[in-house]
Coordinates of C-alpha atoms and ligand atoms in Angstrom, one line a residue:
Chain Z
M1 CA 36.1 -8.5 15.7
P2 CA 34.1 -6.7 18.4
L3 CA 33.7 -2.9 18.1
T4 CA 36.2 -0.9 20.0
N5 CA 34.6 1.1 22.8
E6 CA 35.4 4.3 20.8
R7 CA 33.8 3.0 17.6
A8 CA 30.8 1.8 19.5
E9 CA 30.4 5.3 21.0
E10 CA 30.7 6.9 17.6
L11 CA 28.1 4.6 16.1
A12 CA 25.8 5.3 19.1
E13 CA 26.1 9.0 18.5
Q14 CA 25.3 8.4 14.8
C15 CA 22.2 6.5 15.8
R16 CA 21.1 9.4 18.0
Q17 CA 21.6 11.9 15.1
F18 CA 19.9 9.6 12.6
R19 CA 16.9 9.3 14.9
V20 CA 16.7 13.1 15.0
D21 CA 17.1 13.5 11.3
V22 CA 14.5 10.8 10.5
L23 CA 11.9 12.3 12.8
T24 CA 12.6 15.7 11.3
A25 CA 12.0 14.4 7.8
I26 CA 8.8 12.5 8.8
H27 CA 7.6 15.6 10.7
G28 CA 8.4 17.7 7.6
A29 CA 6.4 15.4 5.3
Q30 CA 3.6 15.2 7.9
S31 CA 3.4 11.5 7.0
G32 CA 5.5 8.4 7.4
H33 CA 6.4 5.7 9.8
P34 CA 8.2 6.8 13.0
G35 CA 7.8 3.6 15.1
G36 CA 9.4 1.1 12.7
S37 CA 12.1 3.5 11.6
L38 CA 13.3 4.1 15.1
S39 CA 13.3 0.4 16.0
V40 CA 15.5 -0.6 13.1
C41 CA 18.0 2.2 13.7
E42 CA 20.9 0.3 15.2
I43 CA 20.4 -2.6 12.8
L44 CA 20.7 -0.5 9.7
T45 CA 23.3 1.9 11.1
L46 CA 25.7 -0.9 12.2
L47 CA 25.3 -2.7 8.8
Y48 CA 25.8 0.4 6.6
Q49 CA 28.3 2.4 8.7
E50 CA 30.4 -0.5 9.9
L51 CA 30.0 -3.9 8.4
M52 CA 28.7 -3.9 4.9
N53 CA 31.0 -3.6 1.9
V54 CA 29.2 -0.8 -0.1
D55 CA 30.8 2.2 -1.7
A56 CA 28.8 5.0 -3.3
K57 CA 31.7 5.5 -5.8
R58 CA 31.3 2.0 -7.0
P59 CA 27.5 1.4 -6.8
D60 CA 27.6 -1.3 -9.5
D61 CA 30.5 -3.3 -8.0
P62 CA 29.3 -6.8 -8.6
D63 CA 30.9 -7.9 -5.3
R64 CA 29.2 -5.3 -3.1
D65 CA 27.1 -6.4 -0.2
R66 CA 23.4 -6.0 -0.6
L67 CA 20.6 -5.1 1.8
V68 CA 16.9 -5.5 1.2
L69 CA 14.7 -3.5 3.5
C70 CA 11.8 -5.9 3.4
K71 CA 9.9 -3.6 5.8
G72 CA 10.1 -0.8 3.3
H73 CA 8.1 1.6 5.4
A74 CA 11.2 2.2 7.5
A75 CA 12.7 3.9 4.4
P76 CA 13.7 7.1 6.1
M77 CA 16.2 5.3 8.3
L78 CA 17.6 3.6 5.1
Y79 CA 17.8 7.0 3.3
R80 CA 19.6 8.6 6.3
N81 CA 22.2 5.8 6.2
L82 CA 22.6 6.1 2.4
I83 CA 23.2 9.8 2.8
E84 CA 25.9 9.1 5.3
K85 CA 27.5 6.7 2.8
G86 CA 27.4 9.4 0.1
F87 CA 24.7 7.8 -2.1
L88 CA 22.4 10.8 -1.7
P89 CA 22.9 14.5 -1.0
A90 CA 22.7 15.5 2.6
D91 CA 19.8 17.9 2.0
S92 CA 17.6 15.3 0.4
M93 CA 16.0 14.3 3.7
A94 CA 13.9 17.4 3.6
T95 CA 12.3 16.2 0.3
L96 CA 11.0 13.0 1.8
R97 CA 7.6 12.1 0.3
K98 CA 7.4 15.4 -1.7
L99 CA 6.7 15.7 -5.4
D100 CA 9.7 14.7 -7.7
S101 CA 11.8 13.6 -4.7
Q102 CA 14.4 10.8 -4.8
L103 CA 13.1 9.9 -1.4
Q104 CA 9.9 8.0 -2.1
G105 CA 7.5 7.0 0.8
H106 CA 8.8 3.4 0.2
P107 CA 12.1 2.5 -1.4
S108 CA 12.4 2.7 -5.1
I109 CA 15.2 1.0 -7.0
H110 CA 15.7 4.3 -8.9
T111 CA 17.1 5.8 -5.7
P112 CA 20.9 5.4 -5.5
G113 CA 21.9 2.7 -3.0
V114 CA 18.5 1.0 -3.0
E115 CA 18.8 -2.6 -4.2
M116 CA 15.2 -3.6 -4.5
P117 CA 11.8 -1.8 -4.4
S118 CA 9.9 -2.6 -1.2
G119 CA 6.8 -1.6 0.6
P120 CA 4.4 -4.5 0.1
L121 CA 5.5 -6.7 3.0
G122 CA 6.4 -10.4 2.6
I123 CA 8.3 -10.6 -0.6
G124 CA 11.7 -9.0 0.3
L125 CA 13.3 -12.1 1.8
S126 CA 12.6 -14.0 -1.5
A127 CA 14.3 -11.2 -3.5
A128 CA 17.3 -11.4 -1.1
Q129 CA 17.4 -15.1 -1.6
G130 CA 17.5 -14.5 -5.4
M131 CA 20.5 -12.2 -4.9
A132 CA 22.2 -14.7 -2.7
L133 CA 21.6 -17.5 -5.3
G134 CA 23.0 -15.4 -8.1
L135 CA 26.0 -14.2 -6.1
K136 CA 26.9 -17.8 -5.3
L137 CA 26.6 -18.7 -9.0
N138 CA 29.0 -15.8 -9.7
G139 CA 31.4 -17.0 -7.1
S140 CA 31.1 -13.6 -5.4
P141 CA 32.1 -13.1 -1.8
A142 CA 29.3 -10.6 -1.3
R143 CA 26.8 -11.0 1.5
V144 CA 23.0 -10.3 1.4
Y145 CA 21.1 -8.9 4.3
A146 CA 17.3 -8.9 4.5
V147 CA 15.7 -6.8 7.2
L148 CA 12.1 -7.9 8.1
G149 CA 9.4 -6.7 10.5
D150 CA 7.8 -9.1 12.9
G151 CA 4.3 -8.2 11.6
E152 CA 5.7 -8.9 8.2
L153 CA 6.2 -12.5 9.3
N154 CA 2.4 -12.9 9.1
E155 CA 2.9 -13.1 5.3
G156 CA 3.1 -16.7 4.0
A157 CA 5.7 -15.9 1.4
V158 CA 8.2 -15.2 4.2
W159 CA 7.9 -18.8 5.2
E160 CA 8.3 -20.0 1.6
A161 CA 11.7 -18.3 1.5
A162 CA 12.4 -19.6 5.0
M163 CA 11.9 -23.1 3.7
S164 CA 13.9 -22.7 0.4
A165 CA 17.0 -20.7 1.6
P166 CA 18.3 -23.6 3.7
K167 CA 17.7 -26.0 0.8
F168 CA 20.0 -23.9 -1.3
G169 CA 22.6 -23.7 1.4
L170 CA 22.6 -19.9 1.3
D171 CA 25.2 -19.1 3.9
N172 CA 25.7 -15.8 2.2
L173 CA 22.2 -14.7 3.2
T174 CA 21.4 -13.2 6.6
A175 CA 17.8 -12.4 7.6
I176 CA 17.4 -9.9 10.5
V177 CA 14.0 -9.7 12.2
D178 CA 13.3 -6.4 13.9
W179 CA 11.3 -8.1 16.6
N180 CA 9.6 -5.0 18.2
K181 CA 6.4 -6.9 19.1
V182 CA 4.1 -4.4 17.5
Q183 CA 2.5 -4.2 14.1
L184 CA -0.1 -1.8 12.7
D185 CA -3.5 -2.5 14.2
G186 CA -2.0 -3.5 17.6
T187 CA 0.7 -5.7 19.2
T188 CA 1.7 -8.9 17.5
D189 CA 0.1 -10.8 20.4
E190 CA -3.2 -9.1 19.6
I191 CA -3.1 -9.3 15.8
M192 CA -1.2 -12.5 15.1
P193 CA 0.7 -14.2 17.9
I194 CA 4.2 -15.2 16.8
R195 CA 4.8 -17.7 19.6
D196 CA 8.3 -19.3 19.6
L197 CA 10.0 -17.4 16.9
P198 CA 13.5 -18.8 17.3
A199 CA 12.1 -22.3 17.3
K200 CA 10.2 -21.7 14.1
W201 CA 13.3 -20.6 12.1
S202 CA 15.3 -23.3 13.6
A203 CA 12.8 -25.9 12.5
F204 CA 13.1 -24.6 8.9
G205 CA 16.9 -25.2 9.1
W206 CA 18.3 -21.8 9.8
N207 CA 21.1 -20.9 12.1
V208 CA 19.4 -18.8 14.7
V209 CA 21.1 -16.0 16.7
R210 CA 19.1 -13.9 19.1
C211 CA 20.3 -10.6 20.5
D212 CA 19.3 -7.1 21.7
G213 CA 18.7 -5.1 18.6
H214 CA 19.6 -1.8 20.2
D215 CA 23.0 -3.1 21.5
L216 CA 25.5 -2.4 18.8
Q217 CA 28.1 -4.7 20.3
A218 CA 25.6 -7.6 20.5
L219 CA 24.4 -7.0 17.0
C220 CA 27.9 -6.9 15.7
S221 CA 28.8 -10.3 17.2
A222 CA 25.5 -11.7 15.8
V223 CA 26.4 -10.6 12.3
E224 CA 29.9 -12.0 12.7
L225 CA 28.5 -15.3 13.8
A226 CA 26.3 -15.3 10.6
R227 CA 29.4 -14.6 8.5
A228 CA 31.2 -17.5 10.1
T229 CA 28.4 -20.0 9.6
K230 CA 28.7 -22.3 6.7
G231 CA 26.1 -24.3 4.8
V232 CA 23.0 -22.7 6.1
P233 CA 21.6 -19.1 6.2
T234 CA 21.4 -17.3 9.5
V235 CA 18.6 -15.4 11.0
I236 CA 19.3 -12.8 13.6
I237 CA 16.3 -12.3 15.8
A238 CA 16.8 -8.8 17.2
D239 CA 14.8 -7.8 20.3
T240 CA 13.8 -4.2 19.7
I241 CA 11.4 -1.6 20.9
K242 CA 9.1 0.1 18.4
G243 CA 9.6 3.8 18.6
K244 CA 12.9 3.3 20.5
G245 CA 14.4 6.5 21.8
V246 CA 11.2 8.6 22.1
S247 CA 9.4 7.7 25.4
F248 CA 5.9 8.4 24.2
M249 CA 6.3 6.5 21.0
E250 CA 7.9 3.4 22.6
G251 CA 5.8 0.2 22.2
K252 CA 2.8 2.1 20.8
A253 CA 1.0 0.8 17.7
A254 CA -0.5 4.3 17.4
W255 CA 3.0 5.5 16.3
H256 CA 3.3 3.0 13.5
G257 CA 2.4 5.4 10.8
K258 CA 1.3 8.8 12.1
A259 CA 2.1 12.4 11.3
I260 CA 4.0 14.0 14.0
S261 CA 2.5 17.2 15.4
D262 CA 4.7 20.2 16.1
E263 CA 4.3 19.7 19.8
D264 CA 5.2 16.0 19.8
Y265 CA 8.1 16.8 17.5
A266 CA 9.5 19.4 20.0
K267 CA 9.1 16.8 22.8
A268 CA 10.9 14.1 20.7
M269 CA 13.7 16.5 19.9
A270 CA 14.2 17.4 23.5
E271 CA 14.4 13.7 24.4
L272 CA 16.9 12.9 21.6
G273 CA 19.0 16.0 22.2
G274 CA 18.0 17.2 18.7
D275 CA 19.5 20.6 19.1
R276 CA 22.9 19.3 20.2
Chain T
M1 CA -21.6 17.9 2.4
A2 CA -18.7 15.7 1.8
Q3 CA -17.7 12.5 3.4
A4 CA -14.7 10.1 3.4
I5 CA -15.7 7.1 1.5
R6 CA -14.0 4.7 3.9
E7 CA -15.8 6.2 6.8
V8 CA -19.2 5.7 5.1
Y9 CA -18.3 2.2 4.2
G10 CA -17.3 1.2 7.7
N11 CA -20.5 2.7 9.2
V12 CA -22.7 1.0 6.6
L13 CA -21.0 -2.3 7.1
T14 CA -21.7 -2.0 10.8
E15 CA -25.4 -1.2 10.2
L16 CA -25.6 -4.2 7.9
G17 CA -24.0 -6.4 10.6
E18 CA -26.8 -5.4 12.9
Q19 CA -29.4 -6.5 10.4
N20 CA -27.8 -9.6 9.2
K21 CA -26.0 -12.0 11.5
D22 CA -24.4 -13.8 8.6
I23 CA -22.2 -10.9 7.7
V24 CA -18.6 -11.5 8.8
V25 CA -15.7 -9.1 8.2
L26 CA -12.0 -9.8 7.6
D27 CA -9.1 -7.4 7.6
A28 CA -5.3 -7.7 7.2
D29 CA -3.9 -5.5 9.9
L30 CA -5.3 -2.3 8.4
S31 CA -8.7 -2.2 10.1
G32 CA -8.0 1.3 11.5
S33 CA -7.4 2.5 8.0
T34 CA -10.1 0.6 6.1
K35 CA -12.6 1.4 8.9
S36 CA -13.6 -2.3 9.1
K37 CA -12.6 -1.7 12.8
V38 CA -15.9 0.0 13.3
F39 CA -17.6 -3.3 12.6
G40 CA -15.0 -5.2 14.6
Q41 CA -15.6 -3.2 17.7
K42 CA -19.3 -3.7 17.6
F43 CA -19.2 -7.4 16.6
P44 CA -15.9 -8.9 17.8
D45 CA -17.1 -12.4 17.3
R46 CA -17.8 -11.8 13.6
F47 CA -14.6 -9.9 12.9
F48 CA -11.3 -11.6 12.0
N49 CA -8.1 -9.7 11.9
M50 CA -6.0 -12.1 9.8
G51 CA -2.7 -10.2 10.3
I52 CA -0.7 -9.1 7.3
A53 CA -1.7 -12.1 5.2
E54 CA -3.9 -11.1 2.3
S55 CA -3.8 -14.4 0.4
N56 CA -4.8 -16.3 3.6
M57 CA -7.5 -13.7 4.2
V58 CA -9.3 -14.0 0.8
A59 CA -9.1 -17.8 0.7
T60 CA -10.5 -17.9 4.3
A61 CA -13.3 -15.7 3.1
A62 CA -13.9 -18.2 0.3
G63 CA -14.3 -21.0 2.9
L64 CA -16.5 -18.9 5.2
S65 CA -18.9 -18.2 2.3
T66 CA -19.5 -21.9 1.9
T67 CA -21.0 -22.1 5.4
G68 CA -23.7 -19.5 4.8
K69 CA -21.6 -16.5 5.9
I70 CA -21.3 -13.3 3.8
P71 CA -17.7 -12.3 4.2
F72 CA -16.6 -8.7 3.5
V73 CA -12.8 -8.7 3.0
N74 CA -10.8 -5.5 3.6
T75 CA -7.4 -4.1 3.0
F76 CA -5.6 -1.5 0.8
T77 CA -6.8 -1.9 -2.8
V78 CA -3.4 -2.7 -4.1
F79 CA -2.7 -5.6 -1.7
L80 CA -6.2 -7.0 -2.0
T81 CA -6.1 -7.2 -5.8
T82 CA -2.5 -8.5 -6.0
L83 CA -1.8 -10.8 -3.1
G84 CA -5.4 -11.7 -2.9
L85 CA -5.8 -12.4 -6.5
I86 CA -5.1 -16.1 -6.7
A87 CA -7.9 -16.9 -4.2
T88 CA -10.1 -14.3 -5.8
R89 CA -9.7 -16.0 -9.2
A90 CA -9.5 -19.7 -8.4
Q91 CA -11.9 -19.8 -5.5
V92 CA -14.1 -16.8 -5.3
C93 CA -14.8 -16.2 -9.0
Y94 CA -14.4 -19.7 -10.4
G95 CA -16.5 -21.0 -7.5
N96 CA -18.9 -18.1 -7.9
L97 CA -18.8 -17.7 -4.1
N98 CA -20.6 -15.1 -2.1
V99 CA -17.5 -13.0 -1.2
K100 CA -17.4 -9.2 -1.1
L101 CA -14.0 -7.5 -1.6
G102 CA -13.6 -4.0 -0.3
G103 CA -10.5 -2.3 -1.9
A104 CA -10.0 0.5 0.6
Y105 CA -7.5 3.0 -0.9
C106 CA -8.0 3.0 -4.7
G107 CA -6.0 5.0 -7.2
M108 CA -3.5 7.3 -5.6
S109 CA -5.6 8.0 -2.6
D110 CA -2.8 6.6 -0.3
A111 CA -0.9 9.5 -1.9
L112 CA 2.2 9.9 0.3
D113 CA 3.0 6.2 0.6
G114 CA 3.9 6.2 -3.1
A115 CA 3.8 3.9 -6.1
T116 CA 3.9 0.7 -4.2
H117 CA 0.7 1.7 -2.4
H118 CA -1.2 3.1 -5.3
A119 CA -3.8 0.9 -7.1
T120 CA -3.8 1.8 -10.7
E121 CA -4.5 -1.5 -12.4
D122 CA -7.0 -3.2 -10.0
M123 CA -10.0 -2.6 -12.2
A124 CA -8.2 -4.3 -15.1
A125 CA -7.6 -7.4 -13.0
M126 CA -11.1 -7.5 -11.3
R127 CA -13.0 -6.7 -14.5
A128 CA -11.3 -9.6 -16.4
L129 CA -12.6 -12.2 -13.8
P130 CA -15.8 -14.0 -14.8
N131 CA -18.7 -13.7 -12.3
M132 CA -17.2 -10.6 -10.7
T133 CA -19.4 -7.5 -10.2
L134 CA -17.3 -4.3 -10.0
L135 CA -18.8 -1.2 -8.4
V136 CA -17.1 2.2 -8.0
P137 CA -18.9 4.6 -5.6
S138 CA -18.6 8.3 -6.2
D139 CA -20.1 9.7 -3.0
A140 CA -21.6 8.7 0.4
T141 CA -25.0 7.7 -1.0
S142 CA -23.6 5.5 -3.8
T143 CA -21.1 4.0 -1.2
R144 CA -24.1 3.1 1.0
W145 CA -26.0 1.6 -2.0
A146 CA -23.0 -0.4 -3.3
T147 CA -22.3 -1.9 0.1
E148 CA -25.9 -2.8 0.8
Y149 CA -26.4 -4.1 -2.7
A150 CA -23.3 -6.4 -2.4
A151 CA -24.5 -7.7 0.9
K152 CA -28.0 -8.7 -0.4
T153 CA -26.9 -10.0 -3.8
W154 CA -25.3 -13.4 -4.3
G155 CA -21.9 -13.6 -5.8
P156 CA -18.4 -12.1 -6.0
F157 CA -18.3 -8.3 -5.7
Y158 CA -15.4 -5.9 -5.8
L159 CA -16.1 -2.4 -4.3
R160 CA -13.5 0.1 -5.4
L161 CA -13.3 2.4 -2.3
S162 CA -11.3 5.5 -1.5
R163 CA -9.5 6.9 1.4
D164 CA -10.5 10.3 0.2
V165 CA -13.4 12.7 1.0
Y166 CA -15.8 13.0 -2.0
P167 CA -18.5 15.7 -2.3
D168 CA -22.1 14.6 -2.2
L169 CA -23.6 13.8 -5.6
Y170 CA -26.9 11.9 -5.1
A171 CA -30.0 12.5 -3.1
P172 CA -30.4 9.9 -0.4
D173 CA -33.4 8.3 -2.2
Y174 CA -31.6 8.0 -5.6
K175 CA -32.4 4.7 -7.3
F176 CA -29.1 3.1 -8.3
E177 CA -29.2 0.0 -10.4
C178 CA -26.4 -2.5 -11.0
G179 CA -25.4 -2.4 -14.7
K180 CA -26.5 1.2 -15.1
G181 CA -24.8 4.5 -15.1
A182 CA -26.2 7.9 -14.3
I183 CA -26.2 11.2 -16.2
V184 CA -25.1 13.5 -13.4
R185 CA -24.8 16.6 -15.6
D186 CA -26.4 17.0 -19.0
G187 CA -24.8 18.4 -22.1
N188 CA -24.7 17.8 -25.9
D189 CA -21.2 18.5 -27.3
V190 CA -19.3 15.6 -25.6
T191 CA -19.8 13.0 -22.9
V192 CA -17.3 12.4 -20.1
I193 CA -17.8 8.9 -18.8
A194 CA -16.1 8.7 -15.4
C195 CA -16.1 6.8 -12.2
G196 CA -15.2 7.5 -8.6
L197 CA -13.3 10.7 -7.9
L198 CA -13.1 11.6 -11.6
V199 CA -16.8 12.1 -11.7
H200 CA -16.3 15.2 -9.5
K201 CA -13.3 16.3 -11.6
A202 CA -15.3 15.9 -14.7
I203 CA -18.1 18.0 -13.3
E204 CA -15.6 20.7 -12.4
A205 CA -14.1 20.6 -15.9
A206 CA -17.6 20.8 -17.4
N207 CA -18.5 23.8 -15.4
E208 CA -15.3 25.6 -16.4
L209 CA -15.8 24.7 -20.1
E210 CA -19.4 25.9 -20.0
K211 CA -18.0 29.4 -19.6
K212 CA -16.4 28.9 -23.0
G213 CA -19.7 27.8 -24.5
V214 CA -18.9 24.0 -24.5
S215 CA -21.8 21.8 -23.3
V216 CA -20.5 18.7 -21.5
R217 CA -22.5 15.7 -20.4
V218 CA -21.1 13.8 -17.4
V219 CA -21.9 10.2 -16.8
D220 CA -21.1 8.4 -13.5
M221 CA -20.4 4.8 -14.5
Y222 CA -20.7 3.5 -10.9
S223 CA -21.3 0.0 -12.3
V224 CA -18.1 -0.8 -14.3
K225 CA -19.0 -4.5 -14.6
P226 CA -21.7 -5.1 -15.8
I227 CA -21.6 -1.9 -17.7
D228 CA -24.4 0.2 -19.1
R229 CA -24.1 -0.6 -22.8
E230 CA -27.2 1.3 -23.8
L231 CA -26.2 4.5 -22.1
I232 CA -22.7 4.5 -23.7
L233 CA -24.2 4.0 -27.2
K234 CA -26.8 6.7 -26.5
C235 CA -24.2 9.2 -25.4
A236 CA -22.0 8.4 -28.4
E237 CA -24.9 9.0 -30.7
E238 CA -26.2 12.1 -29.0
T239 CA -23.0 13.9 -28.3
G240 CA -20.6 12.5 -30.9
A241 CA -17.5 12.3 -28.8
I242 CA -16.5 10.5 -25.6
V243 CA -13.9 11.1 -22.9
T244 CA -13.4 8.4 -20.3
A245 CA -11.9 9.5 -17.0
E246 CA -10.6 7.3 -14.2
E247 CA -8.0 7.2 -11.5
H248 CA -6.4 4.1 -13.0
N249 CA -4.1 3.1 -15.8
I250 CA -5.7 4.1 -19.2
Y251 CA -5.3 0.4 -20.1
G252 CA -7.7 -2.2 -18.8
G253 CA -10.1 -0.1 -16.7
L254 CA -13.2 2.0 -17.5
G255 CA -11.8 3.5 -20.7
S256 CA -11.2 0.0 -22.1
A257 CA -14.7 -1.1 -21.0
V258 CA -16.3 1.8 -22.7
S259 CA -14.3 1.4 -25.9
E260 CA -15.1 -2.3 -26.0
V261 CA -18.8 -1.4 -26.1
L262 CA -18.3 1.2 -28.8
A263 CA -16.1 -1.0 -31.0
W264 CA -18.4 -4.0 -30.7
A265 CA -21.4 -2.0 -31.7
G266 CA -19.4 -0.4 -34.6
A267 CA -20.4 2.9 -33.0
G268 CA -17.0 4.5 -32.6
V269 CA -16.8 8.2 -32.2
P270 CA -13.7 10.3 -31.3
T271 CA -12.7 9.0 -27.9
E272 CA -10.1 10.3 -25.4
F273 CA -8.8 8.5 -22.4
V274 CA -8.1 10.4 -19.2
G275 CA -6.2 8.3 -16.7
I276 CA -2.7 7.4 -15.6
R277 CA -0.7 7.0 -18.8
D278 CA 0.9 3.6 -18.3
T279 CA 3.4 4.7 -15.8
F280 CA 4.2 4.2 -12.1
T281 CA 3.4 7.0 -9.9
E282 CA 5.2 8.5 -6.8
S283 CA 4.8 10.0 -3.3
A284 CA 3.4 13.5 -2.8
P285 CA 0.3 15.2 -1.4
Y286 CA -2.8 13.9 -3.2
A287 CA -3.8 17.0 -5.1
Q288 CA -0.3 17.4 -6.5
L289 CA -0.3 13.8 -7.8
L290 CA -3.7 14.2 -9.4
A291 CA -2.4 17.3 -11.2
K292 CA 1.0 15.8 -12.2
Y293 CA -0.6 12.5 -13.5
G294 CA -3.3 14.4 -15.4
V295 CA -6.3 13.1 -13.4
D296 CA -7.7 16.4 -12.1
A297 CA -10.2 18.8 -13.6
N298 CA -7.5 20.2 -15.9
G299 CA -6.7 16.8 -17.2
V300 CA -10.3 16.1 -17.9
A301 CA -10.7 19.5 -19.6
A302 CA -7.7 18.7 -21.8
G303 CA -9.2 15.4 -22.8
I304 CA -12.5 17.1 -23.7
E305 CA -10.8 19.7 -25.8
K306 CA -8.9 17.0 -27.7
A307 CA -12.0 15.0 -28.3
L308 CA -13.9 18.1 -29.5
T309 CA -11.1 19.0 -32.0
R310 CA -11.2 15.5 -33.4
K311 CA -15.0 15.6 -33.6
K312 CA -14.9 18.7 -35.9
Ligands
TPP1 C1 1.5 -6.7 1.8 C2 1.2 -5.6 2.7 N1 0.1 -5.6 3.4 C3 -0.1 -4.5 4.3 C4 0.8 -3.5 4.3 C5 0.5 -2.3 5.2 N2 1.4 -2.2 6.4 C6 2.5 -1.5 6.3 S1 3.5 -1.6 7.7 C7 2.4 -2.7 8.4 C8 2.7 -3.3 9.7 C9 4.1 -3.8 9.7 O1 4.4 -4.4 11.0 P1 5.9 -4.8 11.2 O2 6.3 -5.8 10.1 O3 6.0 -5.4 12.6 O4 6.7 -3.5 11.0 P2 7.4 -2.6 12.2 O5 6.7 -2.8 13.5 O6 8.8 -3.0 12.3 O7 7.3 -1.2 11.7 C10 1.3 -2.9 7.5 C11 0.2 -3.8 7.8 C12 1.9 -3.6 3.5 N3 2.8 -2.6 3.5 N4 2.1 -4.6 2.7

């Protein structure tokens, strides 16, 4: 079912607020990854706030949907979503990257709502595959989502999982690539050209859906297509913009992992309507 | 003066590149952080950014080395020594190839990124590989030496480098030797054998304890493999107690290397191990982590006091 216009607007407003809160936390920690947290905002928000079956009151429900944030450095956007779902206290954002915090720089499985540790790129999709295999064996209706970065696709292990998941017919597994065209040292074209990404996944046997990763309606249809597809896993290739929402961060590798100065923070807040 | 170890490394690598056209440098999308970028900007033809693909990177270096090149391989310590391990073991070390590994952010020096980005077991892995030489610089001068020495000496090398700024310790003309350690502060009640950042923390602890009348010797064991057997035995005999100190799990690293020497020689004396106590770490500002995990001057001082109590 497509989102109603009203619901789409609500989610868009949530995305705006989450961007504000995530940048506030990264600014507070004076460390973290603004670019990749902003680009994955709609993807995570739509999944957690609309589509996934997860409930903080039943965190061990064997039939809950799972999400592996393979690009673990976008953790703040995951945490903000988990807070909204009630897994974490609202004021915990301010403890990001601080001593004794539940909000580690990269996701820890000891944090409520986090299903798998991540941070080292390249191994998340395989872990999601393991979940999907186990859930199938259990006869569970649960779905597994793996959210990857495009730079992360440089890792060979991603392609090992890309090759094996279709073999096992994992139609309960959906990979989502946050295709923002920028990695750490530079753009993907400069560091490791991806070339024809949809064709690559397709050649490995995946159902490939491409969409605008900042368009909630388009993302929603893509996930629904994935749910409806039987026999093979689906990859959603989401066209995104690194640093989306803050003009001076957009498309810039320099904003991959950089502390935000007070001045830049104020500018970003003005653009995002932070004080609304 | 004090200098960031990674900055010194990047600059020395670039100087070496000027002198020796066979030096090639690889990185895995972290060249701005490891400072291999300095080399890359000067010698773009001899610099390969492999993308986020550490296994591919180390194995490529293995291949390059067989064509007469001297590859220096760079990324965060933790990814180099985990994802890069199969090629390091099966190709670089088993093949005894001329590959130099630069582990850029050792210990908890990538503090805020947290446990997944801390390297607290890398020495255990690298030390257990036949043919590997493991050097741990403790200041700008020793970083320069280790990098130059690795470049001119055949075989697999692992340089344990830091993101952090270390105070200067050695005069520019100090004569380092692979397989040796250095007494950087003399004393006769106990010896702290440390490497990297912990050499500085040990000196701090020693200076504090001197006020209480305790005389602490500090050894910088910058060559962890091969290790200075003679010096360890001499310190055990002369001071009668040993404390090892490292930004690493207490299992498998410098402490283990030192105790192997003592045990083999049947020269055991009361020994204490300062390091991360077999636990995963967390995100926080660096100084707070060093304090919480017991690898600051207080941690070393506590180790010294325990060793002294046992010595009595
Ligand atoms: C195995 C591994 N190597 C290197 C890194 C360091 N690193 C963190 S993020 C990053 C770039 C990631 O780029 P991308 O996947 O495109 O993420 P995004 O642009 O979505 O933030 C790198 C190299 C890492 N976390 N893990």
